[in-house]
Coordinates of C-alpha atoms in Angstrom, one line a residue:
M1 CA -12.6 25.3 -3.6
A2 CA -10.1 24.3 -5.3
D3 CA -11.4 20.1 -6.3
P4 CA -10.0 17.3 -3.7
F5 CA -6.6 16.3 -4.2
V6 CA -7.3 12.3 -5.0
V7 CA -4.8 10.1 -2.8
C8 CA -6.3 6.1 -3.8
F9 CA -3.9 3.6 -0.7
V10 CA -4.9 -0.6 -1.8
P11 CA -4.8 -2.2 1.1
G12 CA -2.1 -2.4 3.8
V13 CA -0.7 0.8 3.2
T14 CA -1.6 3.6 6.2
P15 CA -2.4 7.0 5.0
T16 CA -2.4 8.0 8.3
K17 CA 0.9 10.5 9.1
W18 CA 1.2 12.4 5.3
E19 CA -2.4 12.8 5.7
R20 CA -1.8 14.8 8.8
I21 CA 1.4 16.5 7.4
W22 CA -0.5 17.2 4.0
R23 CA -3.8 19.4 6.6
E24 CA -0.8 20.7 8.2
R25 CA 0.7 22.6 5.1
M26 CA -2.2 22.8 3.2
R27 CA -5.1 24.1 5.1
R28 CA -7.1 25.2 1.7
E29 CA -6.9 22.1 -0.2
A30 CA -9.0 19.3 0.7
L31 CA -7.0 15.7 0.9
E32 CA -9.3 13.1 0.3
L33 CA -7.5 9.5 0.6
R34 CA -9.6 6.8 -0.6
P35 CA -9.3 2.4 -0.1
S36 CA -9.2 0.8 -2.9
S37 CA -8.1 -2.5 -4.3
Q38 CA -4.9 -2.3 -6.7
S39 CA -6.7 -2.2 -9.9
E40 CA -9.6 0.5 -8.8
A41 CA -6.5 2.6 -7.9
L42 CA -4.9 1.9 -11.1
A43 CA -7.6 3.3 -13.5
A44 CA -8.9 5.4 -11.2
V45 CA -5.4 7.3 -11.9
T46 CA -5.1 6.3 -15.4
D47 CA -8.8 8.0 -15.4
G48 CA -8.1 10.9 -14.1
S49 CA -10.3 10.8 -11.3
A50 CA -7.2 10.6 -9.1
A51 CA -4.1 12.1 -8.9
M52 CA -2.3 9.6 -7.3
A53 CA -2.5 6.7 -6.0
F54 CA 0.5 4.2 -3.2
V55 CA 0.6 0.7 -5.6
R56 CA 1.8 -2.6 -4.6
D57 CA 4.8 -4.1 -6.9
V58 CA 4.7 -1.3 -10.0
A59 CA 7.0 0.3 -12.0
A60 CA 7.3 3.3 -13.7
S61 CA 6.1 2.9 -17.9
E62 CA 5.9 5.3 -20.2
E63 CA 2.3 6.0 -18.9
L64 CA 3.2 6.7 -15.4
H65 CA 5.7 8.1 -12.5
V66 CA 6.4 5.8 -10.2
I67 CA 8.5 6.6 -6.6
P68 CA 9.6 3.4 -5.1
L69 CA 8.4 4.2 -1.1
Y70 CA 9.6 0.5 0.1
E71 CA 9.4 -2.8 0.6
E72 CA 6.9 -5.4 2.9
T73 CA 7.6 -8.8 4.7
P74 CA 5.0 -11.6 2.8
V75 CA 3.5 -14.3 4.6
V76 CA 2.2 -17.1 4.8
V77 CA -1.9 -16.7 7.2
A78 CA -2.4 -20.3 8.6
A79 CA -5.9 -21.6 11.2
K80 CA -4.6 -21.4 14.4
E81 CA -4.4 -25.7 14.8
H82 CA -1.9 -25.3 11.0
V83 CA 1.8 -26.9 11.3
F84 CA 2.7 -23.2 11.0
S85 CA 1.3 -22.3 14.1
V86 CA 4.6 -23.5 16.2
V87 CA 7.2 -22.4 13.9
D88 CA 9.1 -19.1 13.7
D89 CA 8.4 -18.7 9.4
V90 CA 8.5 -20.8 7.0
S91 CA 10.5 -21.1 3.9
E92 CA 9.0 -20.9 -0.2
A93 CA 9.6 -25.1 -0.4
D94 CA 7.0 -25.6 2.8
L95 CA 4.6 -23.2 0.5
A96 CA 4.7 -26.1 -2.1
E97 CA 3.6 -29.0 -0.1
E98 CA 0.5 -27.5 0.4
V99 CA -3.2 -25.4 -0.5
V100 CA -2.5 -22.3 -0.8
Q101 CA -5.5 -20.0 -1.7
P102 CA -5.7 -17.2 -3.5
G103 CA -6.6 -13.9 -2.5
D104 CA -5.8 -11.7 -0.4
D105 CA -8.5 -10.4 2.0
A106 CA -10.5 -11.4 5.0
D107 CA -13.0 -14.1 2.5
T108 CA -9.8 -15.6 2.3
V109 CA -9.0 -14.8 5.7
A110 CA -11.9 -15.9 7.0
L111 CA -11.4 -19.5 4.8
V112 CA -8.1 -20.1 6.4
A113 CA -9.5 -20.1 9.3
S114 CA -11.9 -22.6 8.2
G115 CA -8.2 -25.0 7.7
V116 CA -8.8 -24.4 4.2
G117 CA -5.3 -24.4 3.7
V118 CA -2.9 -21.0 3.7
A119 CA -3.0 -18.3 2.0
R120 CA 0.0 -15.7 1.1
M121 CA 0.1 -12.0 0.9
P122 CA 2.6 -8.2 3.0
Q123 CA 2.2 -8.5 6.5
S124 CA 0.6 -5.0 6.6
V125 CA -1.8 -7.3 4.6
A126 CA -2.3 -10.4 6.5
R127 CA -2.3 -7.7 10.2
T128 CA -5.6 -5.5 9.0
H129 CA -7.1 -9.0 8.2
S130 CA -6.1 -9.9 11.4
R131 CA -8.1 -12.6 14.0
R132 CA -7.8 -14.6 17.0
D133 CA -8.5 -17.8 15.4
V134 CA -5.6 -18.2 12.6
V135 CA -1.3 -17.1 13.2
T136 CA 1.0 -15.1 10.1
R137 CA 4.5 -16.1 9.7
P138 CA 7.2 -14.2 7.6
I139 CA 7.7 -16.3 4.1
R140 CA 11.9 -16.1 5.1
D141 CA 12.2 -16.4 1.7
G142 CA 10.3 -15.6 0.0
A143 CA 9.9 -11.9 -2.3
P144 CA 9.2 -8.9 -0.8
T145 CA 6.1 -6.6 -2.2
R146 CA 7.5 -3.1 -3.0
I147 CA 5.1 0.4 -2.2
G148 CA 5.1 3.3 -4.1
L149 CA 4.2 6.9 -5.4
A150 CA 2.6 6.7 -8.5
W151 CA 0.6 9.1 -10.6
R152 CA 0.3 9.8 -14.6
V153 CA 3.5 10.8 -16.2
S154 CA 1.0 13.2 -19.6
D155 CA 0.0 15.1 -15.0
A156 CA 3.4 15.7 -14.9
G157 CA 5.7 19.1 -16.1
E158 CA 4.5 22.9 -15.8
A159 CA 0.7 22.2 -17.1
A160 CA 1.1 20.0 -13.8
D161 CA -1.2 20.4 -10.3
P162 CA 0.8 21.3 -8.0
R163 CA -0.6 19.7 -5.3
I164 CA 1.3 16.4 -7.1
D165 CA 4.8 18.2 -6.3
T166 CA 3.7 19.1 -2.5
F167 CA 2.7 15.4 -1.8
I168 CA 5.8 14.0 -3.2
G169 CA 8.0 16.5 -0.6
I170 CA 5.6 15.1 1.8
V171 CA 5.7 11.3 1.5
R172 CA 9.5 12.3 1.0
G173 CA 9.9 13.8 4.2
R174 CA 10.6 17.4 2.9
T175 CA 10.0 18.8 5.3
A176 CA 7.8 22.9 5.2
N177 CA 11.5 24.6 5.0
S178 CA 12.8 22.8 2.4
T179 CA 13.0 24.8 -0.9
R180 CA 11.8 21.2 -3.2
R181 CA 8.7 20.8 -2.2

């Protein structure tokens, strides 16, 4: 059996649908999904320890191919007692008056829950760290983050692992009977 096909994914990305389709179509090919930080995912693709990665806000370059997949709404996370809890959404101007904590991990959300500022993050990441003592509100004029599928340019072409094209086809929604994989 060949080495597993390794795909990293950043927090907030849920690759289970694509994993299910891979397992249905590629029964003899192991797929390893690896949760990673953004820097870990990019490093793994760059050094070849992962074939592909779902990443956030990465553009194609001379080193990386990137297929844009979808955009995520930015949100603010605030303590349940914060004034943001009584509004439907916030603006960038509202955030300018707040202490915005850096980060988008569980520790940042815990800090915000204790009443020390607010945090901005993609909606999917905020859902991952959901707690009863915080609220999330969309940032109506905030720039969305973009999720994309990245792989090395050097892995493209005739010598490329054919599983890369297969995985691209799955992510793009091609059927098993498509003439393109």
